[in-house]
Every structure is written in structure tokens, then in C-alpha cells.
CSV table of N, CA and C and ligand atoms in Angstrom, one decimal:
chain,number,residue,atom,x,y,z
Z,6,MET,N,136.0,-88.7,36.8
Z,6,MET,CA,135.9,-87.5,37.6
Z,6,MET,C,135.5,-86.3,36.7
Z,7,VAL,N,134.6,-85.5,37.2
Z,7,VAL,CA,134.0,-84.5,36.3
Z,7,VAL,C,134.0,-83.2,37.1
Z,8,ILE,N,134.5,-82.1,36.4
Z,8,ILE,CA,134.4,-80.8,37.0
Z,8,ILE,C,133.4,-80.1,36.3
Z,9,GLY,N,132.4,-79.6,37.0
Z,9,GLY,CA,131.3,-78.9,36.4
Z,9,GLY,C,131.6,-77.5,36.0
Z,10,LYS,N,130.7,-76.8,35.4
Z,10,LYS,CA,131.0,-75.4,35.1
Z,10,LYS,C,131.2,-74.6,36.3
Z,11,PRO,N,131.9,-73.4,36.2
Z,11,PRO,CA,132.2,-72.7,37.5
Z,11,PRO,C,131.0,-72.4,38.3
Z,12,LEU,N,131.1,-72.6,39.6
Z,12,LEU,CA,130.1,-72.2,40.6
Z,12,LEU,C,130.4,-70.7,40.8
Z,13,LEU,N,131.7,-70.4,40.9
Z,13,LEU,CA,132.1,-69.0,41.1
Z,13,LEU,C,133.2,-68.7,40.0
Z,14,THR,N,133.0,-67.7,39.2
Z,14,THR,CA,134.0,-67.5,38.1
Z,14,THR,C,135.2,-66.7,38.7
Z,15,ALA,N,136.3,-66.7,38.0
Z,15,ALA,CA,137.5,-66.0,38.4
Z,15,ALA,C,137.1,-64.5,38.7
Z,16,GLU,N,136.3,-63.9,37.8
Z,16,GLU,CA,135.9,-62.5,38.0
Z,16,GLU,C,135.1,-62.3,39.3
Z,17,GLU,N,134.2,-63.2,39.5
Z,17,GLU,CA,133.4,-63.0,40.8
Z,17,GLU,C,134.3,-63.2,42.0
Z,18,ILE,N,135.2,-64.1,41.9
Z,18,ILE,CA,136.1,-64.3,43.1
Z,18,ILE,C,137.0,-63.0,43.3
Z,19,GLN,N,137.5,-62.5,42.2
Z,19,GLN,CA,138.4,-61.4,42.3
Z,19,GLN,C,137.7,-60.1,42.9
Z,20,ALA,N,136.4,-60.0,42.4
Z,20,ALA,CA,135.6,-58.8,42.9
Z,20,ALA,C,135.4,-59.0,44.4
Z,21,LYS,N,135.1,-60.2,44.8
Z,21,LYS,CA,134.8,-60.4,46.2
Z,21,LYS,C,136.1,-60.2,47.1
Z,22,VAL,N,137.2,-60.7,46.5
Z,22,VAL,CA,138.5,-60.5,47.3
Z,22,VAL,C,138.8,-59.0,47.5
Z,23,LYS,N,138.6,-58.2,46.5
Z,23,LYS,CA,138.8,-56.8,46.6
Z,23,LYS,C,137.9,-56.2,47.6
Z,24,GLU,N,136.6,-56.6,47.6
Z,24,GLU,CA,135.6,-56.1,48.6
Z,24,GLU,C,136.0,-56.4,50.0
Z,25,LEU,N,136.5,-57.7,50.2
Z,25,LEU,CA,136.9,-58.1,51.6
Z,25,LEU,C,138.1,-57.3,52.0
Z,26,ALA,N,139.1,-57.1,51.1
Z,26,ALA,CA,140.3,-56.4,51.4
Z,26,ALA,C,140.0,-55.0,51.8
Z,27,ARG,N,139.0,-54.4,51.1
Z,27,ARG,CA,138.6,-53.0,51.4
Z,27,ARG,C,138.0,-52.9,52.8
Z,28,GLN,N,137.2,-53.9,53.2
Z,28,GLN,CA,136.6,-53.9,54.5
Z,28,GLN,C,137.7,-54.1,55.6
Z,29,ILE,N,138.6,-55.0,55.3
Z,29,ILE,CA,139.7,-55.3,56.3
Z,29,ILE,C,140.6,-54.0,56.4
Z,30,SER,N,140.9,-53.4,55.3
Z,30,SER,CA,141.8,-52.2,55.4
Z,30,SER,C,141.1,-51.1,56.2
Z,31,ASN,N,139.8,-50.9,56.0
Z,31,ASN,CA,139.1,-49.9,56.8
Z,31,ASN,C,139.1,-50.2,58.2
Z,32,ASP,N,138.8,-51.5,58.6
Z,32,ASP,CA,138.6,-51.9,60.0
Z,32,ASP,C,140.0,-51.8,60.7
Z,33,TYR,N,141.1,-52.0,60.0
Z,33,TYR,CA,142.4,-52.1,60.7
Z,33,TYR,C,143.2,-50.8,60.4
Z,34,GLU,N,142.6,-49.8,60.0
Z,34,GLU,CA,143.3,-48.5,59.6
Z,34,GLU,C,144.2,-48.1,60.8
Z,35,GLY,N,145.4,-47.8,60.6
Z,35,GLY,CA,146.3,-47.3,61.6
Z,35,GLY,C,146.9,-48.4,62.5
Z,36,ARG,N,146.6,-49.7,62.1
Z,36,ARG,CA,147.1,-50.8,62.9
Z,36,ARG,C,147.9,-51.7,62.0
Z,37,GLU,N,148.5,-52.7,62.6
Z,37,GLU,CA,149.3,-53.7,61.8
Z,37,GLU,C,148.8,-55.1,62.0
Z,38,LEU,N,148.7,-55.8,60.9
Z,38,LEU,CA,148.1,-57.2,61.0
Z,38,LEU,C,149.1,-58.3,60.9
Z,39,LEU,N,148.7,-59.4,61.7
Z,39,LEU,CA,149.4,-60.6,61.4
Z,39,LEU,C,148.4,-61.5,60.7
Z,40,VAL,N,148.6,-61.8,59.5
Z,40,VAL,CA,147.7,-62.6,58.7
Z,40,VAL,C,148.2,-64.1,58.7
Z,41,VAL,N,147.3,-65.0,59.1
Z,41,VAL,CA,147.7,-66.4,59.2
Z,41,VAL,C,146.9,-67.2,58.3
Z,42,GLY,N,147.5,-67.8,57.3
Z,42,GLY,CA,146.8,-68.6,56.3
Z,42,GLY,C,146.8,-70.1,56.6
Z,43,LEU,N,145.7,-70.7,56.4
Z,43,LEU,CA,145.6,-72.2,56.7
Z,43,LEU,C,145.9,-72.9,55.4
Z,44,LEU,N,147.0,-73.6,55.4
Z,44,LEU,CA,147.5,-74.3,54.2
Z,44,LEU,C,146.9,-75.7,54.1
Z,45,LYS,N,146.8,-76.3,52.9
Z,45,LYS,CA,147.2,-75.7,51.7
Z,45,LYS,C,146.1,-74.8,51.1
Z,46,GLY,N,144.9,-75.1,51.4
Z,46,GLY,CA,143.8,-74.5,50.7
Z,46,GLY,C,143.7,-73.0,50.5
Z,47,ALA,N,144.2,-72.3,51.5
Z,47,ALA,CA,144.1,-70.8,51.5
Z,47,ALA,C,145.2,-70.1,50.8
Z,48,PHE,N,146.1,-70.8,50.2
Z,48,PHE,CA,147.3,-70.1,49.6
Z,48,PHE,C,146.9,-69.1,48.6
Z,49,MET,N,146.0,-69.5,47.7
Z,49,MET,CA,145.7,-68.6,46.6
Z,49,MET,C,144.8,-67.4,47.0
Z,50,PHE,N,143.9,-67.7,47.9
Z,50,PHE,CA,143.0,-66.6,48.4
Z,50,PHE,C,143.9,-65.6,49.2
Z,51,LEU,N,144.7,-66.2,50.1
Z,51,LEU,CA,145.6,-65.3,50.9
Z,51,LEU,C,146.5,-64.4,50.0
Z,52,SER,N,147.1,-65.0,49.0
Z,52,SER,CA,148.0,-64.2,48.2
Z,52,SER,C,147.2,-63.1,47.5
Z,53,ASP,N,146.0,-63.3,47.0
Z,53,ASP,CA,145.2,-62.3,46.3
Z,53,ASP,C,144.8,-61.3,47.3
Z,54,LEU,N,144.3,-61.8,48.5
Z,54,LEU,CA,143.7,-60.8,49.5
Z,54,LEU,C,144.8,-59.9,50.0
Z,55,ALA,N,146.0,-60.5,50.3
Z,55,ALA,CA,147.1,-59.7,50.9
Z,55,ALA,C,147.5,-58.6,49.9
Z,56,ARG,N,147.5,-58.8,48.6
Z,56,ARG,CA,147.8,-57.8,47.6
Z,56,ARG,C,147.0,-56.6,47.7
Z,57,HIS,N,145.7,-56.8,48.2
Z,57,HIS,CA,144.8,-55.7,48.2
Z,57,HIS,C,144.6,-55.0,49.6
Z,58,ILE,N,145.2,-55.6,50.6
Z,58,ILE,CA,145.0,-55.0,51.9
Z,58,ILE,C,146.0,-53.8,52.0
Z,59,GLN,N,145.4,-52.7,52.6
Z,59,GLN,CA,146.2,-51.5,52.5
Z,59,GLN,C,146.9,-51.1,53.9
Z,60,VAL,N,146.9,-52.1,54.8
Z,60,VAL,CA,147.6,-51.8,56.1
Z,60,VAL,C,148.8,-52.7,56.1
Z,61,PRO,N,149.9,-52.3,56.9
Z,61,PRO,CA,151.1,-53.1,57.0
Z,61,PRO,C,150.7,-54.5,57.6
Z,62,LEU,N,151.3,-55.5,57.0
Z,62,LEU,CA,151.0,-56.8,57.5
Z,62,LEU,C,152.2,-57.8,57.5
Z,63,THR,N,152.1,-58.8,58.3
Z,63,THR,CA,153.1,-59.9,58.3
Z,63,THR,C,152.3,-61.1,58.0
Z,64,ILE,N,152.9,-62.1,57.2
Z,64,ILE,CA,152.2,-63.3,56.8
Z,64,ILE,C,152.8,-64.5,57.5
Z,65,ASP,N,152.0,-65.4,58.0
Z,65,ASP,CA,152.5,-66.7,58.5
Z,65,ASP,C,151.5,-67.7,58.0
Z,66,PHE,N,151.9,-69.0,58.2
Z,66,PHE,CA,151.0,-70.1,57.8
Z,66,PHE,C,151.0,-71.2,58.8
Z,67,ILE,N,149.9,-71.9,58.7
Z,67,ILE,CA,149.8,-73.1,59.6
Z,67,ILE,C,149.2,-74.2,58.8
Z,68,ILE,N,149.7,-75.4,58.9
Z,68,ILE,CA,149.1,-76.6,58.2
Z,68,ILE,C,148.3,-77.4,59.2
Z,69,ALA,N,147.0,-77.6,59.0
Z,69,ALA,CA,146.2,-78.4,60.0
Z,69,ALA,C,145.2,-79.2,59.2
Z,70,SER,N,144.8,-80.3,59.7
Z,70,SER,CA,143.6,-81.0,59.1
Z,70,SER,C,142.8,-81.6,60.2
Z,71,SER,N,141.5,-81.8,59.8
Z,71,SER,CA,140.6,-82.3,60.8
Z,71,SER,C,140.0,-83.6,60.3
Z,72,TYR,N,139.8,-84.5,61.3
Z,72,TYR,CA,139.2,-85.8,61.0
Z,72,TYR,C,137.9,-85.8,61.8
Z,73,ALA,N,136.8,-85.6,61.1
Z,73,ALA,CA,135.5,-85.7,61.8
Z,73,ALA,C,135.2,-87.2,62.2
Z,74,LYS,N,135.0,-87.4,63.5
Z,74,LYS,CA,134.8,-88.8,63.9
Z,74,LYS,C,133.3,-89.1,64.0
Z,75,THR,N,132.6,-88.3,64.7
Z,75,THR,CA,131.2,-88.4,64.8
Z,75,THR,C,130.6,-87.1,64.4
Z,76,ASP,N,129.3,-87.0,64.6
Z,76,ASP,CA,128.6,-85.7,64.3
Z,76,ASP,C,129.1,-84.6,65.2
Z,77,THR,N,129.6,-84.9,66.4
Z,77,THR,CA,129.9,-83.8,67.3
Z,77,THR,C,131.4,-83.7,67.7
Z,78,THR,N,132.2,-84.7,67.3
Z,78,THR,CA,133.6,-84.6,67.6
Z,78,THR,C,134.5,-84.7,66.4
Z,79,GLY,N,135.6,-84.1,66.5
Z,79,GLY,CA,136.5,-84.1,65.5
Z,79,GLY,C,137.9,-84.0,66.1
Z,80,GLU,N,138.9,-84.5,65.4
Z,80,GLU,CA,140.3,-84.3,65.9
Z,80,GLU,C,141.0,-83.5,64.9
Z,81,VAL,N,141.8,-82.5,65.4
Z,81,VAL,CA,142.5,-81.7,64.5
Z,81,VAL,C,144.0,-81.9,64.8
Z,82,LYS,N,144.7,-82.1,63.6
Z,82,LYS,CA,146.1,-82.3,63.7
Z,82,LYS,C,146.9,-81.1,63.1
Z,83,ILE,N,147.9,-80.6,63.9
Z,83,ILE,CA,148.7,-79.6,63.3
Z,83,ILE,C,149.9,-80.2,62.7
Z,84,HIS,N,150.1,-80.1,61.4
Z,84,HIS,CA,151.2,-80.7,60.7
Z,84,HIS,C,152.4,-79.8,60.7
Z,85,CYS,N,152.2,-78.5,60.7
Z,85,CYS,CA,153.3,-77.5,60.7
Z,85,CYS,C,152.7,-76.3,61.3
Z,86,ASP,N,153.4,-75.9,62.4
Z,86,ASP,CA,152.8,-74.7,63.2
Z,86,ASP,C,153.4,-73.4,62.7
Z,87,MET,N,152.8,-72.3,63.0
Z,87,MET,CA,153.3,-71.0,62.6
Z,87,MET,C,154.5,-70.6,63.5
Z,88,ARG,N,155.2,-69.6,63.0
Z,88,ARG,CA,156.5,-69.2,63.7
Z,88,ARG,C,156.3,-67.8,64.4
Z,89,GLU,N,155.4,-67.0,64.0
Z,89,GLU,CA,155.2,-65.7,64.6
Z,89,GLU,C,154.6,-65.8,65.9
Z,90,GLU,N,155.0,-64.8,66.8
Z,90,GLU,CA,154.3,-64.7,68.1
Z,90,GLU,C,152.9,-64.2,67.9
Z,91,ILE,N,152.0,-64.6,68.8
Z,91,ILE,CA,150.6,-64.2,68.7
Z,91,ILE,C,150.2,-63.1,69.7
Z,92,GLU,N,150.9,-63.2,70.9
Z,92,GLU,CA,150.5,-62.4,72.0
Z,92,GLU,C,150.5,-60.9,71.7
Z,93,ASP,N,149.4,-60.2,72.0
Z,93,ASP,CA,149.3,-58.8,71.9
Z,93,ASP,C,149.3,-58.3,70.4
Z,94,ARG,N,149.0,-59.2,69.5
Z,94,ARG,CA,149.0,-58.8,68.1
Z,94,ARG,C,147.6,-58.9,67.5
Z,95,ASP,N,147.3,-58.2,66.4
Z,95,ASP,CA,146.0,-58.3,65.8
Z,95,ASP,C,146.1,-59.4,64.7
Z,96,ILE,N,145.4,-60.5,64.9
Z,96,ILE,CA,145.5,-61.6,64.1
Z,96,ILE,C,144.3,-61.7,63.2
Z,97,LEU,N,144.5,-62.0,61.9
Z,97,LEU,CA,143.5,-62.3,60.9
Z,97,LEU,C,143.8,-63.7,60.4
Z,98,VAL,N,142.9,-64.6,60.7
Z,98,VAL,CA,143.1,-66.0,60.2
Z,98,VAL,C,142.3,-66.1,58.8
Z,99,VAL,N,143.0,-66.6,57.8
Z,99,VAL,CA,142.5,-66.7,56.5
Z,99,VAL,C,142.3,-68.2,56.1
Z,100,GLU,N,141.0,-68.5,55.8
Z,100,GLU,CA,140.7,-69.9,55.5
Z,100,GLU,C,140.0,-70.0,54.1
Z,101,ASP,N,140.2,-71.1,53.5
Z,101,ASP,CA,139.5,-71.3,52.2
Z,101,ASP,C,138.0,-71.5,52.3
Z,102,ILE,N,137.7,-72.5,53.1
Z,102,ILE,CA,136.3,-72.9,53.3
Z,102,ILE,C,136.0,-73.4,54.7
Z,103,VAL,N,134.9,-73.0,55.2
Z,103,VAL,CA,134.4,-73.5,56.5
Z,103,VAL,C,133.3,-74.5,56.2
Z,104,ASP,N,133.5,-75.7,56.7
Z,104,ASP,CA,132.6,-76.8,56.5
Z,104,ASP,C,131.9,-77.2,57.8
Z,105,THR,N,132.4,-78.2,58.5
Z,105,THR,CA,131.9,-78.5,59.8
Z,105,THR,C,132.2,-77.4,60.9
Z,106,GLY,N,133.3,-76.7,60.6
Z,106,GLY,CA,133.8,-75.6,61.6
Z,106,GLY,C,134.7,-76.2,62.6
Z,107,ILE,N,135.0,-77.5,62.6
Z,107,ILE,CA,135.8,-78.1,63.6
Z,107,ILE,C,137.3,-77.6,63.5
Z,108,THR,N,137.8,-77.5,62.4
Z,108,THR,CA,139.2,-77.1,62.2
Z,108,THR,C,139.4,-75.6,62.8
Z,109,LEU,N,138.5,-74.8,62.3
Z,109,LEU,CA,138.7,-73.4,62.6
Z,109,LEU,C,138.4,-73.1,64.1
Z,110,ASN,N,137.4,-73.8,64.6
Z,110,ASN,CA,137.1,-73.7,66.1
Z,110,ASN,C,138.3,-74.1,66.9
Z,111,TYR,N,138.9,-75.2,66.6
Z,111,TYR,CA,140.0,-75.7,67.3
Z,111,TYR,C,141.2,-74.7,67.3
Z,112,LEU,N,141.4,-74.2,66.1
Z,112,LEU,CA,142.5,-73.2,65.9
Z,112,LEU,C,142.2,-71.9,66.6
Z,113,ARG,N,141.0,-71.5,66.6
Z,113,ARG,CA,140.6,-70.3,67.2
Z,113,ARG,C,140.9,-70.3,68.7
Z,114,GLU,N,140.5,-71.4,69.3
Z,114,GLU,CA,140.7,-71.6,70.8
Z,114,GLU,C,142.2,-71.6,71.1
Z,115,ARG,N,142.9,-72.2,70.2
Z,115,ARG,CA,144.4,-72.3,70.3
Z,115,ARG,C,145.0,-70.9,70.2
Z,116,PHE,N,144.6,-70.1,69.3
Z,116,PHE,CA,145.1,-68.8,69.1
Z,116,PHE,C,144.7,-67.9,70.3
Z,117,LEU,N,143.4,-68.0,70.8
Z,117,LEU,CA,143.0,-67.2,71.9
Z,117,LEU,C,143.8,-67.5,73.2
Z,118,ALA,N,144.2,-68.7,73.3
Z,118,ALA,CA,144.9,-69.1,74.5
Z,118,ALA,C,146.3,-68.4,74.5
Z,119,ARG,N,146.7,-67.9,73.4
Z,119,ARG,CA,148.0,-67.2,73.3
Z,119,ARG,C,147.9,-65.7,73.4
Z,120,LEU,N,146.7,-65.3,73.8
Z,120,LEU,CA,146.4,-63.9,74.2
Z,120,LEU,C,146.7,-62.8,73.1
Z,121,PRO,N,146.1,-63.0,71.9
Z,121,PRO,CA,146.3,-61.9,70.9
Z,121,PRO,C,145.5,-60.7,71.3
Z,122,ARG,N,145.9,-59.5,70.7
Z,122,ARG,CA,145.1,-58.3,71.0
Z,122,ARG,C,143.7,-58.4,70.4
Z,123,SER,N,143.7,-59.0,69.2
Z,123,SER,CA,142.4,-59.3,68.6
Z,123,SER,C,142.5,-60.5,67.7
Z,124,LEU,N,141.4,-61.1,67.4
Z,124,LEU,CA,141.4,-62.3,66.5
Z,124,LEU,C,140.2,-62.3,65.6
Z,125,LYS,N,140.4,-62.2,64.3
Z,125,LYS,CA,139.2,-62.3,63.4
Z,125,LYS,C,139.5,-63.3,62.4
Z,126,ILE,N,138.4,-63.8,61.8
Z,126,ILE,CA,138.5,-64.8,60.8
Z,126,ILE,C,137.9,-64.4,59.4
Z,127,CYS,N,138.6,-64.7,58.4
Z,127,CYS,CA,138.2,-64.4,57.0
Z,127,CYS,C,138.1,-65.7,56.3
Z,128,ALA,N,137.0,-66.0,55.7
Z,128,ALA,CA,136.8,-67.3,55.0
Z,128,ALA,C,136.2,-67.0,53.6
Z,129,LEU,N,136.8,-67.5,52.6
Z,129,LEU,CA,136.2,-67.2,51.2
Z,129,LEU,C,134.9,-67.9,51.1
Z,130,LEU,N,134.8,-69.2,51.5
Z,130,LEU,CA,133.5,-70.0,51.3
Z,130,LEU,C,133.0,-70.5,52.6
Z,131,ASP,N,131.6,-70.5,52.7
Z,131,ASP,CA,131.0,-71.0,53.9
Z,131,ASP,C,129.9,-72.0,53.4
Z,132,LYS,N,130.1,-73.3,53.9
Z,132,LYS,CA,129.1,-74.3,53.6
Z,132,LYS,C,128.3,-74.4,54.8
Z,133,ILE,N,127.4,-73.5,55.0
Z,133,ILE,CA,126.8,-73.3,56.3
Z,133,ILE,C,125.9,-74.5,56.7
Z,134,ASP,N,125.3,-75.2,55.7
Z,134,ASP,CA,124.4,-76.4,56.0
Z,134,ASP,C,125.2,-77.5,56.7
Z,135,ARG,N,126.5,-77.5,56.6
Z,135,ARG,CA,127.3,-78.6,57.1
Z,135,ARG,C,127.8,-78.3,58.5
Z,136,ARG,N,127.5,-77.1,59.1
Z,136,ARG,CA,128.2,-76.7,60.3
Z,136,ARG,C,127.8,-77.6,61.5
Z,137,ILE,N,128.8,-78.0,62.2
Z,137,ILE,CA,128.6,-78.8,63.5
Z,137,ILE,C,129.0,-77.9,64.7
Z,138,VAL,N,130.1,-77.2,64.5
Z,138,VAL,CA,130.6,-76.3,65.6
Z,138,VAL,C,130.4,-74.8,65.1
Z,139,ASP,N,129.7,-74.0,65.9
Z,139,ASP,CA,129.5,-72.6,65.5
Z,139,ASP,C,130.8,-71.8,65.7
Z,140,VAL,N,131.2,-71.2,64.6
Z,140,VAL,CA,132.5,-70.4,64.7
Z,140,VAL,C,132.2,-69.1,64.0
Z,141,PRO,N,132.6,-68.0,64.6
Z,141,PRO,CA,132.3,-66.7,64.0
Z,141,PRO,C,133.1,-66.4,62.8
Z,142,ILE,N,132.5,-66.0,61.7
Z,142,ILE,CA,133.3,-65.6,60.5
Z,142,ILE,C,133.1,-64.1,60.3
Z,143,ASP,N,134.1,-63.4,60.5
Z,143,ASP,CA,134.0,-61.9,60.5
Z,143,ASP,C,134.0,-61.3,59.1
Z,144,TYR,N,134.7,-62.0,58.2
Z,144,TYR,CA,134.7,-61.6,56.8
Z,144,TYR,C,134.4,-62.8,56.0
Z,145,LYS,N,133.3,-62.8,55.3
Z,145,LYS,CA,132.9,-64.0,54.6
Z,145,LYS,C,132.7,-63.7,53.1
Z,146,GLY,N,133.3,-64.5,52.2
Z,146,GLY,CA,133.1,-64.3,50.8
Z,146,GLY,C,131.8,-64.8,50.3
Z,147,PHE,N,131.5,-66.1,50.2
Z,147,PHE,CA,130.3,-66.6,49.6
Z,147,PHE,C,129.8,-67.8,50.5
Z,148,GLU,N,128.5,-67.8,50.6
Z,148,GLU,CA,127.8,-69.0,51.1
Z,148,GLU,C,127.6,-69.9,49.9
Z,149,ILE,N,127.9,-71.2,50.1
Z,149,ILE,CA,127.7,-72.2,49.0
Z,149,ILE,C,126.9,-73.4,49.4
Z,150,PRO,N,126.3,-74.1,48.4
Z,150,PRO,CA,125.5,-75.3,48.8
Z,150,PRO,C,126.4,-76.4,49.3
Z,151,ASN,N,125.8,-77.4,49.8
Z,151,ASN,CA,126.6,-78.6,50.3
Z,151,ASN,C,127.0,-79.5,49.2
Z,152,GLU,N,128.1,-79.0,48.5
Z,152,GLU,CA,128.7,-79.8,47.4
Z,152,GLU,C,130.2,-79.7,47.6
Z,153,TYR,N,130.9,-80.7,47.1
Z,153,TYR,CA,132.3,-80.7,47.2
Z,153,TYR,C,132.9,-79.8,46.0
Z,154,VAL,N,133.7,-78.8,46.4
Z,154,VAL,CA,134.2,-77.9,45.4
Z,154,VAL,C,135.7,-77.9,45.3
Z,155,VAL,N,136.1,-77.6,44.1
Z,155,VAL,CA,137.6,-77.6,43.8
Z,155,VAL,C,137.9,-76.3,43.1
Z,156,GLY,N,139.2,-76.0,43.1
Z,156,GLY,CA,139.7,-74.8,42.4
Z,156,GLY,C,140.0,-73.7,43.3
Z,157,TYR,N,140.8,-72.7,42.8
Z,157,TYR,CA,141.2,-71.5,43.6
Z,157,TYR,C,141.8,-71.9,45.0
Z,158,GLY,N,142.7,-72.9,45.0
Z,158,GLY,CA,143.3,-73.4,46.2
Z,158,GLY,C,142.8,-74.7,46.7
Z,159,LEU,N,141.5,-74.9,46.4
Z,159,LEU,CA,140.8,-76.1,46.9
Z,159,LEU,C,141.1,-77.3,46.0
Z,160,ASP,N,141.3,-78.5,46.7
Z,160,ASP,CA,141.8,-79.7,45.9
Z,160,ASP,C,140.8,-80.8,46.0
Z,161,TYR,N,141.1,-81.8,45.0
Z,161,TYR,CA,140.6,-83.1,45.2
Z,161,TYR,C,141.9,-84.0,45.0
Z,162,ASP,N,142.3,-84.7,46.0
Z,162,ASP,CA,143.5,-85.5,45.9
Z,162,ASP,C,144.7,-84.7,45.6
Z,163,ASN,N,144.7,-83.5,46.1
Z,163,ASN,CA,145.8,-82.5,45.9
Z,163,ASN,C,145.9,-82.0,44.5
Z,164,LYS,N,144.9,-82.2,43.7
Z,164,LYS,CA,144.9,-81.6,42.3
Z,164,LYS,C,143.8,-80.5,42.2
Z,165,TYR,N,143.8,-79.8,41.1
Z,165,TYR,CA,142.9,-78.7,40.8
Z,165,TYR,C,143.0,-77.4,41.6
Z,166,ARG,N,144.0,-77.4,42.5
Z,166,ARG,CA,144.2,-76.1,43.3
Z,166,ARG,C,144.5,-74.9,42.4
Z,167,ASN,N,145.1,-75.2,41.2
Z,167,ASN,CA,145.5,-74.1,40.3
Z,167,ASN,C,144.4,-73.5,39.5
Z,168,LEU,N,143.2,-74.0,39.5
Z,168,LEU,CA,142.1,-73.5,38.7
Z,168,LEU,C,141.8,-72.1,39.2
Z,169,PRO,N,141.6,-71.1,38.3
Z,169,PRO,CA,141.3,-69.7,38.8
Z,169,PRO,C,139.9,-69.5,39.2
Z,170,TYR,N,139.1,-70.5,39.0
Z,170,TYR,CA,137.6,-70.4,39.4
Z,170,TYR,C,137.3,-71.6,40.4
Z,171,ILE,N,136.1,-71.6,40.9
Z,171,ILE,CA,135.7,-72.7,41.8
Z,171,ILE,C,134.5,-73.4,41.2
Z,172,ALA,N,134.6,-74.8,41.1
Z,172,ALA,CA,133.6,-75.6,40.5
Z,172,ALA,C,133.2,-76.7,41.4
Z,173,ILE,N,132.0,-77.2,41.1
Z,173,ILE,CA,131.5,-78.4,41.9
Z,173,ILE,C,132.2,-79.7,41.3
Z,174,PHE,N,132.7,-80.5,42.1
Z,174,PHE,CA,133.4,-81.7,41.7
Z,174,PHE,C,132.6,-82.9,41.9
Z,175,LYS,N,132.4,-83.7,40.9
Z,175,LYS,CA,131.7,-85.0,41.0
Z,175,LYS,C,132.5,-86.1,40.4
Z,176,ARG,N,132.5,-87.2,41.1
Z,176,ARG,CA,133.1,-88.4,40.6
Z,176,ARG,C,132.2,-89.0,39.5
Z,177,SER,N,132.8,-89.4,38.4
Z,177,SER,CA,132.0,-89.9,37.3
Z,177,SER,C,131.4,-91.3,37.7
Z,178,ASP,N,132.0,-92.0,38.6
Z,178,ASP,CA,131.4,-93.3,39.0
Z,178,ASP,C,130.3,-93.0,40.0
C,203,5GP,P1,136.0,-78.3,58.6
C,203,5GP,O1,136.9,-78.5,59.9
C,203,5GP,O2,135.3,-76.9,58.6
C,203,5GP,O3,135.0,-79.4,58.5
C,203,5GP,O4,137.0,-78.4,57.4
C,203,5GP,C1,137.4,-77.4,56.7
C,203,5GP,C2,138.4,-78.0,55.7
C,203,5GP,O5,137.8,-79.1,55.0
C,203,5GP,C3,138.8,-77.0,54.6
C,203,5GP,O6,139.9,-76.2,55.0
C,203,5GP,C4,139.1,-77.9,53.4
C,203,5GP,O7,140.4,-78.3,53.5
C,203,5GP,C5,138.2,-79.1,53.6
C,203,5GP,N1,137.0,-79.0,52.8
C,203,5GP,C6,135.7,-78.8,53.3
C,203,5GP,N2,134.8,-78.8,52.3
C,203,5GP,C7,135.5,-78.8,51.1
C,203,5GP,C8,135.2,-78.8,49.7
C,203,5GP,O8,134.0,-78.7,49.3
C,203,5GP,N3,136.2,-78.9,48.9
C,203,5GP,C9,137.5,-79.1,49.3
C,203,5GP,N4,138.5,-79.2,48.3
C,203,5GP,N5,137.9,-79.1,50.6
C,203,5GP,C10,136.9,-79.0,51.5
């Protein structure tokens, strides 16, 4: 297993996180946010982002995973649901990476059914070439090529999440 040199350095990531937090703080000025992180991948991004957001916020998490079955269908399983109420609140969903879009699209519909005041999505990485389901990303960090990446919360076999940078992961075999 080989980890290549950083695709995104820690410095590039931190600069982008601050920029996204500035936009979010401006857009939600005078309001209060419910920030929902998708675990496990978004834990590091969310904790950095939340540190720089300047409006009052509550944090909750949801653990979900998707299993793409065919090119057009996928099944999403919720392993651990959030505890905060969604109705009539301003929700910001924070995701590490959008790939096919199946997970986020499923969760978005689920959130919307609970009648939030508003719902926006913030994703650090967008693998746009892989998209199967169109899902709106309101705050986007970086568009990346169709490669498997690890680091900054993203794993391979639950490892490498602690790297402060993001790198392309290749198996040596
Ligand atoms: P989607 O439903 O958009 O296909 O799946 C998104 C999820 O797939 C992400 O939250 C992440 O867990 C996983 N994923 C997609 N691409 C990558 C990748 O390049 N690296 C890692 N570590 N996980 C990925």
C-alpha cells in the first residue's frame, strides 16, 4: 500500500477551511446553525470548520454508509442517527467527500422531510466525474480527480484518518 505525495497539503486545506467558514459566517449572520457532520470521514473537517464559524451553533452527527448496487441505485444505511430536532432550524450538513452523491442525496431528502427552515451542504472534496445523483453543494472545498484519497478524516480500512493532508492512495499490488 502506497500513499503518494499530498494532493492537498495541510496548509492548502486550512486556508480553504477558513475561507469556507468566512462564507458561512457571512451567510448566516444573525442566525443560529445546526451543523450535522457525517461520520466518520467528516470529523476532522467539521472540527476545524466549526472553530472558524462566527455564528452560534450546535453540533450533531450521523453515521451512514452507502452501497452502490448498480449505476443508478444505491442503498444507504443509517448506523447511528442524530439526536437534535431538525424542524424549523437552519441545518448545515458537513461531508468529507461527495462521490456518487447517493449518500448525501438520500440524507438530504430525509432531512427535508423533517421540515428544516433551511438546509445547505458543505463538502470539502468533490469527485465530480463520479457523480450518479445530482446533489447541490452550497459550500465546496476542492474538486479532485477520480482517485481514491486518504487523510484528513478519510480512511482506507479505517486507517490514515489522522494525516493532516490528503493524498492519493494506491495499493502496491
Ligand atoms: P457517495 O454516496 O457520494 O458515493 O459516497 C460518499 C462516501 O464515500 C464518502 O463519505 C466517503 O466515506 C466514501 N468515499 C468516496 N470516495 C472516497 C475516497 O476517495 N476516499 C475515501 N477514503 N472515501 C471515499
